[in-house]
Coordinates of C-alpha atoms and ligand atoms in Angstrom, one line a residue:
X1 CA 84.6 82.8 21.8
X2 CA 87.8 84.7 22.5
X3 CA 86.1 86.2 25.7
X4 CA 84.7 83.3 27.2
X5 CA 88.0 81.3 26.4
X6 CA 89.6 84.9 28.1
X7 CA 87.0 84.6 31.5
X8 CA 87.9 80.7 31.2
X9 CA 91.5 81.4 31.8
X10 CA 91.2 83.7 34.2
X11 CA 89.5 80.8 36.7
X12 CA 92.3 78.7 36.6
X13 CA 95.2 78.3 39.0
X14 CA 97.8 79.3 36.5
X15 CA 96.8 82.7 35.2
X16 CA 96.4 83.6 39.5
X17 CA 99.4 82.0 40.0
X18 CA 100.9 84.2 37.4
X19 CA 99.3 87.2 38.0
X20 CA 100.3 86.4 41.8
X21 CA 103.5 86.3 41.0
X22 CA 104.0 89.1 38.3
X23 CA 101.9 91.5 41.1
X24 CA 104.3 90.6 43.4
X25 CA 107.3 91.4 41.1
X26 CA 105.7 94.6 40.7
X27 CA 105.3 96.2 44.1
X28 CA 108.7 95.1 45.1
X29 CA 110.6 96.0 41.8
X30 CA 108.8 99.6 42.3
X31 CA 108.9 100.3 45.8
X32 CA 113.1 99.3 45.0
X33 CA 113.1 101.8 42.6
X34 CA 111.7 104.3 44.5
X35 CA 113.8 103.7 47.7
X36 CA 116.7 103.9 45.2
X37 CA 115.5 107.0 42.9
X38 CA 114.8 108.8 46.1
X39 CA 118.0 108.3 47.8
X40 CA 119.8 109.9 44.4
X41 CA 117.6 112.8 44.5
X42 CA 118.7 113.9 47.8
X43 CA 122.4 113.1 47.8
X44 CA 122.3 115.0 44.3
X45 CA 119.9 117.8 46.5
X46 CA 122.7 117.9 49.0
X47 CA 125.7 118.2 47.2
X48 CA 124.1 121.2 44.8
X49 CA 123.3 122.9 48.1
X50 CA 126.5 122.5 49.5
X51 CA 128.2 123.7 46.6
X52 CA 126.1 126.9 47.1
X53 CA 127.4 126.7 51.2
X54 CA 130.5 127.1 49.7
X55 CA 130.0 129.7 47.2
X56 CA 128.5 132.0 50.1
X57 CA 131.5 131.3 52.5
X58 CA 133.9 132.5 49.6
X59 CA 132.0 135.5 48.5
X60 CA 131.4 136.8 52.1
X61 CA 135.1 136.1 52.8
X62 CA 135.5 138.7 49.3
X63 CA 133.1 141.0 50.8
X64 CA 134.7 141.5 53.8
X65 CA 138.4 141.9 52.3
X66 CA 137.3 143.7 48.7
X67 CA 133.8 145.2 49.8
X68 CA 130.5 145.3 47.6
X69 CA 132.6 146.9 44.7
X70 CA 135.5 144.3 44.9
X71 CA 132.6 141.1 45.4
X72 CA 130.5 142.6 42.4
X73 CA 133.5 142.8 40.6
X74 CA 134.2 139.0 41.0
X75 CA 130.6 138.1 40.4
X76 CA 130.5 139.7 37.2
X77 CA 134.1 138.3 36.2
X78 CA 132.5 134.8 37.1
X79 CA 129.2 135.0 34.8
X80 CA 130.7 136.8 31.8
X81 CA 131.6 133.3 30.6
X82 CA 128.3 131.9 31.5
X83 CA 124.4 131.7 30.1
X84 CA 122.8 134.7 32.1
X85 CA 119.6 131.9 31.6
X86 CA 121.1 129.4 34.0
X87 CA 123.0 131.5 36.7
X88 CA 121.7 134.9 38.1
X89 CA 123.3 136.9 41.1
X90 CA 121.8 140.2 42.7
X91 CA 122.5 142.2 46.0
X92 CA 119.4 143.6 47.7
X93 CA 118.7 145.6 50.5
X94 CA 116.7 143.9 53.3
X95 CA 113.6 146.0 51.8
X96 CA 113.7 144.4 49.0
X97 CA 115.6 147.2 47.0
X98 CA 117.7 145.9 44.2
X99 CA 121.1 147.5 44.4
X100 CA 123.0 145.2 41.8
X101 CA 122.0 142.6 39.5
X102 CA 122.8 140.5 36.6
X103 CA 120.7 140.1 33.5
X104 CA 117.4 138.7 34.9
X105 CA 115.8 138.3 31.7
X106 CA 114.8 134.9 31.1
X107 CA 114.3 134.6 35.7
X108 CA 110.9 137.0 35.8
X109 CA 110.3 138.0 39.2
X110 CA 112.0 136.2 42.3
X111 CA 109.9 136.3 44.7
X112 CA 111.9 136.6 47.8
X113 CA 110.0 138.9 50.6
X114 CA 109.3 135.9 52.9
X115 CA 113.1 134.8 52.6
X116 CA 114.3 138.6 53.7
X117 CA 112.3 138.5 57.0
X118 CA 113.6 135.4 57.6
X119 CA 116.7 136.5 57.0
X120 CA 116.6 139.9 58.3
X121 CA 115.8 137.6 61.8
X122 CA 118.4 135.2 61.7
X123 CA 121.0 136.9 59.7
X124 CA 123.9 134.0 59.9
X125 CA 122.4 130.9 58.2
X126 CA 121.6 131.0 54.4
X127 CA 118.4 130.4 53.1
X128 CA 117.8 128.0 50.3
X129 CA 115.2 127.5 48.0
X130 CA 113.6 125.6 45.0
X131 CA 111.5 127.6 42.3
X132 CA 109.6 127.2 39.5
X133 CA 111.5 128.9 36.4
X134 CA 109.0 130.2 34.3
X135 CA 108.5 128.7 30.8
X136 CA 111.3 126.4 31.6
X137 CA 110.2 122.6 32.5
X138 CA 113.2 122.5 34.5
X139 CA 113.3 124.2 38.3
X140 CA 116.3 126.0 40.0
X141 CA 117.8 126.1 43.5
X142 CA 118.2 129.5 45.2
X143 CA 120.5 130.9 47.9
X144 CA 119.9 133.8 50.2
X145 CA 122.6 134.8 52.4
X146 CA 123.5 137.9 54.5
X147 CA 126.5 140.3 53.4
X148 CA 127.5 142.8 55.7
X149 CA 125.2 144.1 57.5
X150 CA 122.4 145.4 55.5
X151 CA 123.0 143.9 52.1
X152 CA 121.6 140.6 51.1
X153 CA 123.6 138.2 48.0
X154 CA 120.7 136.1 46.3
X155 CA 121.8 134.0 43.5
X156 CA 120.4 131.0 41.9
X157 CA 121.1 128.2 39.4
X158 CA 119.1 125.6 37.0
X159 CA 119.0 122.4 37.9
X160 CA 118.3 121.3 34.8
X161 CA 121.6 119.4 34.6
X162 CA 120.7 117.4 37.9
X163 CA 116.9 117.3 36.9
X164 CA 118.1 115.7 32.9
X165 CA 120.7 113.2 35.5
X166 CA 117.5 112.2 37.6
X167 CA 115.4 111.7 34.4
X168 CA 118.0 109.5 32.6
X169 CA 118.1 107.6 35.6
X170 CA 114.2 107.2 35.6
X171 CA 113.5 106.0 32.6
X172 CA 116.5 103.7 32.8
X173 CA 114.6 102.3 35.9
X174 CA 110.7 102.5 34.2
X175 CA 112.9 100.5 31.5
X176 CA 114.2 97.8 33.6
X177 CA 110.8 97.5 35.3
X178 CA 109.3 96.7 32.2
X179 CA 111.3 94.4 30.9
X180 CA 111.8 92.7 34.8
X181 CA 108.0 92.7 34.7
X182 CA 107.8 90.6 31.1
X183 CA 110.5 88.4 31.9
X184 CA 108.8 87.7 35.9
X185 CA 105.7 87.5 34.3
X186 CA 106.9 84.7 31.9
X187 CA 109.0 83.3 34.6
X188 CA 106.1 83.0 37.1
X189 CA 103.8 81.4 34.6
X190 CA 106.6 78.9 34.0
X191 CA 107.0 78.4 37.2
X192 CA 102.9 78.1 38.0
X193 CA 102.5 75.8 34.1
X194 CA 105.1 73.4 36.2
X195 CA 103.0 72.5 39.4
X196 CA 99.8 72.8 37.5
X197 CA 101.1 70.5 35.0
X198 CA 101.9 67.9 37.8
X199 CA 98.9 68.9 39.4
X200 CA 96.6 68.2 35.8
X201 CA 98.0 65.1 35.8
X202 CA 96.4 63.9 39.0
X203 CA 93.0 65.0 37.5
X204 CA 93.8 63.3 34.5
X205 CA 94.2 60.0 36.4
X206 CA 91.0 61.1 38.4
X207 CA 89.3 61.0 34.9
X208 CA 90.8 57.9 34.1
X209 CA 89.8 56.0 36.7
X210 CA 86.3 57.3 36.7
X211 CA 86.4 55.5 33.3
X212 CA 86.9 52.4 35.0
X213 CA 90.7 52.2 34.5
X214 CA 91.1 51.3 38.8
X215 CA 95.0 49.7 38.2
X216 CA 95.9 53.6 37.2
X217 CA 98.2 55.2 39.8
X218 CA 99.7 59.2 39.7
X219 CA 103.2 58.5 38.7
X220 CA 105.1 59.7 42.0
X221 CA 108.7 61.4 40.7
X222 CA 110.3 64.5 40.9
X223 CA 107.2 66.7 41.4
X224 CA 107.1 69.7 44.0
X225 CA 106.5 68.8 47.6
X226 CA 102.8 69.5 48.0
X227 CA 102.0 68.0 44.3
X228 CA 103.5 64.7 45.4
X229 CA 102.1 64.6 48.6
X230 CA 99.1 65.3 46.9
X231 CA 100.0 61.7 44.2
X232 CA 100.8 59.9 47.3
X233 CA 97.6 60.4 49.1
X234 CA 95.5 60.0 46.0
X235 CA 97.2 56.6 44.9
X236 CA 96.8 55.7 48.9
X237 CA 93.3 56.5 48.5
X238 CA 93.1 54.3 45.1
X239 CA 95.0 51.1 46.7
X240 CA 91.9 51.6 49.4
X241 CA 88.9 52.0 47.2
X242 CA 90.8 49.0 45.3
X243 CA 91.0 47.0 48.0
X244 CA 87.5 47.8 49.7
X245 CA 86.0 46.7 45.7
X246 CA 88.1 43.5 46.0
X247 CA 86.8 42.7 49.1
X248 CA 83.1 43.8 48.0
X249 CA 84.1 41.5 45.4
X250 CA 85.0 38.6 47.6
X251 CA 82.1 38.9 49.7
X252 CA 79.7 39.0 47.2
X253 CA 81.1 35.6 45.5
X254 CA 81.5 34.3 48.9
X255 CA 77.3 35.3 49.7
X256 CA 76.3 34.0 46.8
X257 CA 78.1 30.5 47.3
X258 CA 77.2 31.1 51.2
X259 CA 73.6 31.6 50.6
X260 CA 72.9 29.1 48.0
X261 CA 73.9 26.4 50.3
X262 CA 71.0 26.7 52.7
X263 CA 68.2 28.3 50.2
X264 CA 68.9 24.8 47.8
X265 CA 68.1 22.5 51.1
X266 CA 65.4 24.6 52.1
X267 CA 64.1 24.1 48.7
X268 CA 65.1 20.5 48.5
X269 CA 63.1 20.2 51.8
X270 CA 60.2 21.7 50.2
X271 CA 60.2 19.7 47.1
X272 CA 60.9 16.6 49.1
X273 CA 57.9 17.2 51.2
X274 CA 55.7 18.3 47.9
X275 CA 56.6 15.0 45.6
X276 CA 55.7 12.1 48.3
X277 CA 52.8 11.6 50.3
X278 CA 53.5 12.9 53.9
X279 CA 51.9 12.7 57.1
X280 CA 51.5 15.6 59.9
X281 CA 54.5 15.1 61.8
X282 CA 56.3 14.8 58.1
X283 CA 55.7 18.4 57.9
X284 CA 56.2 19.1 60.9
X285 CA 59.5 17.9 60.5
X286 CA 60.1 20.2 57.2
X287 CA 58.9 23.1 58.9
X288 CA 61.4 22.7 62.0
X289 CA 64.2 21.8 59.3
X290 CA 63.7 25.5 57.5
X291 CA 63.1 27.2 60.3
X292 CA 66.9 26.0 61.2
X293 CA 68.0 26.8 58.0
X294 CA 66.4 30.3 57.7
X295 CA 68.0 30.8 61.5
X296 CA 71.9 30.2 59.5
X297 CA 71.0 32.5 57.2
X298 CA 69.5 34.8 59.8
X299 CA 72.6 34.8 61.9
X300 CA 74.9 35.0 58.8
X301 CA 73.5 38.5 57.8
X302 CA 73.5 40.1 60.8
X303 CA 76.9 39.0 61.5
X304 CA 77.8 40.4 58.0
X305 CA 75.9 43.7 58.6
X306 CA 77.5 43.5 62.2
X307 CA 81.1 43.3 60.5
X308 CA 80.0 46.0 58.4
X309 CA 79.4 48.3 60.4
X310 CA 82.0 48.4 62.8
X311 CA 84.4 48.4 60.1
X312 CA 82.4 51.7 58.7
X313 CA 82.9 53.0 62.0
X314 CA 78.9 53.4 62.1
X315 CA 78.5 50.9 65.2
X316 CA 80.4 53.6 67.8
X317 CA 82.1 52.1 70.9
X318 CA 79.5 52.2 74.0
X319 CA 82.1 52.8 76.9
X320 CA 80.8 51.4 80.4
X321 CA 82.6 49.5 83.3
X322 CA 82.3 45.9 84.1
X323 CA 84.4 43.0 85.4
X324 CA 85.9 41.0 82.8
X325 CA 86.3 38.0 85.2
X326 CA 82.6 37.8 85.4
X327 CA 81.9 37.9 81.7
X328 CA 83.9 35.1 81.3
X329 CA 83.0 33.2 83.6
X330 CA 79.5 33.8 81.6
X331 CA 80.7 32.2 78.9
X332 CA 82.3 29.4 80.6
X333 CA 79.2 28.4 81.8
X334 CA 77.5 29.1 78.6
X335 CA 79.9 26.7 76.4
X336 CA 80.5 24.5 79.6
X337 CA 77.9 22.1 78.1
X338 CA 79.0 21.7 74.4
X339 CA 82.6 21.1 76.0
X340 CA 81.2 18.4 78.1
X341 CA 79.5 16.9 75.4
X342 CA 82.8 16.6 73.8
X343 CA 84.5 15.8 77.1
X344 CA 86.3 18.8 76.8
X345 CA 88.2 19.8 79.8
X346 CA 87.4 23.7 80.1
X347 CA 90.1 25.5 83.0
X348 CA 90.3 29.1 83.5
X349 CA 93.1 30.8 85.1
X350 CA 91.8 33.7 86.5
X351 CA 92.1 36.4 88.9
X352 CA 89.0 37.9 91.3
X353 CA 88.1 40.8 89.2
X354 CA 89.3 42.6 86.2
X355 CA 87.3 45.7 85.9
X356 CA 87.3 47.4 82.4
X357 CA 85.9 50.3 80.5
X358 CA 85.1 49.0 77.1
X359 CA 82.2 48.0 75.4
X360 CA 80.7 45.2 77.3
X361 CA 78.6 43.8 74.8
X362 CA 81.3 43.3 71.7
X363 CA 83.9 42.1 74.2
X364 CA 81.2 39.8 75.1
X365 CA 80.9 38.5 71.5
X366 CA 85.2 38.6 70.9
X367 CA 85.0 36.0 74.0
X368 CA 82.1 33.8 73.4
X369 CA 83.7 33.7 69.3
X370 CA 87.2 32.7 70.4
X371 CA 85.8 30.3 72.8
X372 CA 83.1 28.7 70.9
X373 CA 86.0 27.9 68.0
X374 CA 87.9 26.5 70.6
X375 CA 85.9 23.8 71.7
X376 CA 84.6 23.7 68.1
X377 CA 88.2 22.6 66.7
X378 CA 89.1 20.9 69.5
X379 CA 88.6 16.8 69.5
X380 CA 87.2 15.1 72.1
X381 CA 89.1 14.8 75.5
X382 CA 91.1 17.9 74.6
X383 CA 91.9 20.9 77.2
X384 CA 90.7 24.7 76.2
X385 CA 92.6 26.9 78.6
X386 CA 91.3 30.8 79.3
X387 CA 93.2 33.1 81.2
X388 CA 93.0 37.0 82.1
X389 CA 95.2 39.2 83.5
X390 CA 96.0 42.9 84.6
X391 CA 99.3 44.2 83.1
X392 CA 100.5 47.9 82.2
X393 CA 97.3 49.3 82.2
X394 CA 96.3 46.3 79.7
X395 CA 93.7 43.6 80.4
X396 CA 95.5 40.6 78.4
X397 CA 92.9 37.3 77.6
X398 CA 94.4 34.0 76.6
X399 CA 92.8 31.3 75.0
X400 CA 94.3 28.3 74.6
X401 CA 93.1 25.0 72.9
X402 CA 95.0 21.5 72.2
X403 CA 92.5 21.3 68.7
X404 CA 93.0 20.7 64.9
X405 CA 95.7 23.7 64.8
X406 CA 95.6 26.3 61.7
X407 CA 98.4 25.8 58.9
X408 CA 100.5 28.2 58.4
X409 CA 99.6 29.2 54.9
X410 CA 95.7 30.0 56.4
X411 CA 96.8 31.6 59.5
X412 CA 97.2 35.4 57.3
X413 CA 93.6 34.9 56.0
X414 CA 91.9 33.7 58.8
X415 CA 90.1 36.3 59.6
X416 CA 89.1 37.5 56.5
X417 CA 85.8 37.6 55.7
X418 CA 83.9 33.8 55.0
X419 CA 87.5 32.3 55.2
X420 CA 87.4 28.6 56.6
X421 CA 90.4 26.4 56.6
X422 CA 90.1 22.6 54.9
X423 CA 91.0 20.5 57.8
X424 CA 87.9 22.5 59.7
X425 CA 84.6 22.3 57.2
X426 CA 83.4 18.7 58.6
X427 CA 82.7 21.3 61.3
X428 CA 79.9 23.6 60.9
X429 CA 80.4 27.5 60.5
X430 CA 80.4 30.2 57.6
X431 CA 83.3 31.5 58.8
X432 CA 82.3 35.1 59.7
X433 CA 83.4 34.7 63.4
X434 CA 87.2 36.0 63.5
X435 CA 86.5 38.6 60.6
X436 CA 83.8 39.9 63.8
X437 CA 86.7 39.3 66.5
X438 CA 89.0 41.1 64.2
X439 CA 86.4 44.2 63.3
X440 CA 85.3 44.3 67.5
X441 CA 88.6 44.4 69.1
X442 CA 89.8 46.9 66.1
X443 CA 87.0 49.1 67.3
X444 CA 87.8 48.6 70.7
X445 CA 91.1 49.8 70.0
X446 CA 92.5 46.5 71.1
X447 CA 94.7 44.1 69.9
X448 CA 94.4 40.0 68.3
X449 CA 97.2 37.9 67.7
X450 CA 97.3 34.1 67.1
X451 CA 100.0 31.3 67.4
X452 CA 99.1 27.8 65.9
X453 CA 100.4 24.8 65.1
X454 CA 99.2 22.2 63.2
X455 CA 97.7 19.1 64.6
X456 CA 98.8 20.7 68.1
X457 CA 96.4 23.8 69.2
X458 CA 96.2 27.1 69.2
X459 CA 96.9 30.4 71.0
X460 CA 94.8 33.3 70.6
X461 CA 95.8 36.7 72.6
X462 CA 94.0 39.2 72.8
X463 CA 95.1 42.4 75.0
X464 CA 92.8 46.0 76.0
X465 CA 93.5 48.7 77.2
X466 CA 91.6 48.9 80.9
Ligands
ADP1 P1 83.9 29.4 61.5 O1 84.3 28.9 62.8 O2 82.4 29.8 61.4 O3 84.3 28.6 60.4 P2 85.6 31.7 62.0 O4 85.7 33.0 61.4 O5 85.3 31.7 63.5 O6 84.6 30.8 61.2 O7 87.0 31.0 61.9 C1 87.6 30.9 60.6 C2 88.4 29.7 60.5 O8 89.6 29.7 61.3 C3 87.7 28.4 60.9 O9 86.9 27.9 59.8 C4 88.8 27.5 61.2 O10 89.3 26.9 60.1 C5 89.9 28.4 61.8 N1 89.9 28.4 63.3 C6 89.4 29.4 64.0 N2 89.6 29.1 65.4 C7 90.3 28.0 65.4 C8 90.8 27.2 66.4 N3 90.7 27.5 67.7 N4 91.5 26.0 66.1 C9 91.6 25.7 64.8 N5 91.2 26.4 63.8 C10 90.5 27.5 64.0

């Protein structure tokens, strides 16, 4: 239990966090003490030796003004007050002879051969050394120096005075590490418990909302940085997937009220033609009249699936060059009969050629759409206007109409999905073509605006980049 809750822990992003940090702590708290204990050692090194650079200037100086009698004579005055255990002195011949020396006792053997060659060779500059006392913990510096000219002076001292200094001072230091380490440690996890904390309570919205609970947002305040970047995004993300499920929402009720318009006629058809005696061209006549309907309904779901599917980004934009002149005029002369029908006048205001590289085929749709509703919503003896031209880099289209208008309060929702404005359903539609204008020229990386008034026509722009 204790392990697995142990191997548990040591998954999440606090403990690394913590360890992270208390790591961290570690090597730079160490490597500062060692930079530091170091830099002791040898100023504390140094200043022993020079003492000793000293001593050897002064006892020379003796043994040139008193002799070897007169500098023994001084030595011995100097150690009779101290420990013969932490001071020794002797004078040596450069073979190795001992020709004075002070109690050696508790020294054993110098060994010091290697030093009197080197000395013997270079007979101004002192040799120092570091040895090993024996049965002593505790090491000792040693000096070698020339005296005359065939006499050596070798004396040492302990360090265990610098050595006891150094080792205060270390575990002063392993001390302060420790504790640095606890309090870092504790710091760090206080630091990592606060971003995970904000960071837990994304996930615990997450876990909310996948409960249902959609109107739940991460509570954006004084997190860290990243964490609230993180809220941000996520609620972003939410107000999305919220809107996308209204609008699934929407759809559906509008499909279901959509579809059970022309499934109850077909059926009404059906019955019609069922309950009464009928003749040939009777059904004849129902069979045309649900072939039409099944056509809406045809047209209504692939105009949905259409919609779909360029809002999903599935439908990709099929680049190619054509003349937007001509695809207009296309559709002029396809909707040139409805609009004489309704003795419509139909002018264009356009220029020889317009060349574009777009997707021919939705821009063909965007312009037969705008210009279909225009003549649609336009009364009889009205004027639809369509112009095109080059600008910036930008192919602008205009189409204007002198129809019905769009109120103000429907123009934001006109091209949402199934929306159809009152003073328009004596006319037939679903209201799927905008939301297709809208989802095309989106794609196309293009953009739609409209200007209507009421009773008076309306303006829709649309622009492209060539
Ligand atoms: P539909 O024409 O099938 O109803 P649309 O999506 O093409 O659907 O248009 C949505 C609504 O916008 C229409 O029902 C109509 O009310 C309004 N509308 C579109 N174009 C015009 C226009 N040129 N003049 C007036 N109203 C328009």
């Amino acid at each position: 239990m204790l392990l697995r809750k142990i191997s548990n822990l040591k998954d999440t992003l606090l403990f690394r966090l913590t360890i992270l940090h208390a790591i961290t702590f570690i090597i730079l708290a160490s490597a500062g003490f060692l930079i530091f204990y170091f830099r002791i050692y040898a100023i504390t090194m140094e200043n022993i030796d020079e003492e000793l650079q000293a001593d050897v200037e002064d006892y020379a100086e003796i043994m040139t003004e008193s002799g070897v009698e007169g500098l023994w004579a001084d030595i011995s005055e100097e150690i009779a007050s101290e420990n013969p255990a932490e001071e020794f002195y002797r004078l040596l011949s450069y073979s190795g002879d001992i020709l004075k020396t002070t109690d050696m006792s508790s020294w054993g053997s110098v060994d010091l051969h290697e030093s009197l060659s080197e000395l013997k060779a270079n007979k101004t500059e002192p040799i120092l050394a570091t040895i090993r006392v024996p049965d002593q913990d505790y090491r000792a510096r040693v000096v070698m120096a020339a005296m005359g000219s065939n006499m050596v002076l070798q004396f040492g001292e302990t360090l265990d005075e610098a050595e006891e200094y150094l080792e205060i001072f270390r575990n002063l230091f392993t001390l302060l590490v420790a504790i640095l380490i606890i309090v870092s440690t504790g710091i760090g996890w206080f630091l990592a418990r606060r971003s995970v904390k904000d960071v837990d309570k994304v996930t615990q919205t997450a876990e909310e909302i996948s409960m249902g609970a959609y109107d739940q947002r991460v509570e954006i305040k004084d997190q860290l940085k990243e964490v609230k970047r993180l809220g941000i995004t996520f609620n972003r993300m939410l107000d999305r997937i919220q809107g996308l499920l209204r609008t699934m929402k929407e759809m559906n009720d509008n499909i279901a009220h959509d579809l059970r318009s022309p499934l109850a006629r077909i059926r009404g058809i059906a019955e019609m033609t069922l309950t009464h005696d009928k003749s040939f061209t009777d059904y004849q006549e129902m069979a045309v009249s649900t072939m039409e309907e099944c056509d809406t309904l045809i047209e209504m779901i692939n105009t949905m699936l259409d919609i779909t599917e360029a809002e999903a980004g599935v439908n990709k934009v099929k680049i190619e060059s054509f003349d937007l002149v001509a695809l207009i005029l296309e559709a002029c002369e396809l909707f040139r009969p409805m609009a004489e029908e309704k003795q419509i006048h139909l002018k264009s205001d356009l220029p020889k050629t317009l060349p574009m590289n777009n997707d021919r085929k939705k821009m063909q749709r965007i312009v037969t759409n705008i210009l279909e509703n225009a003549i649609k919503y336009t009364p009889a003896k009205g004027v639809v206007e369509i112009e095109a031209n080059a600008q910036d880099g930008h192919a602008h289209l205009v189409v204007k109409d002198t129809g019905i208008g769009i109120a103000g309060a429907d123009l934001p929702h006109i091209f949402d999905r199934f929306y159809r404005c009152d003073q328009s359903r004596s006319e037939q539609g679903v209201g799927l073509g905008l939301s297709l204008v809208k989802a095309y020229t989106e794609t196309m990386n293009g953009i739609i605006k409209v200007n209507s008034n009421i009773n008076q026509g309306s303006i829709f722009s649309l622009s492209f980049a060539q």
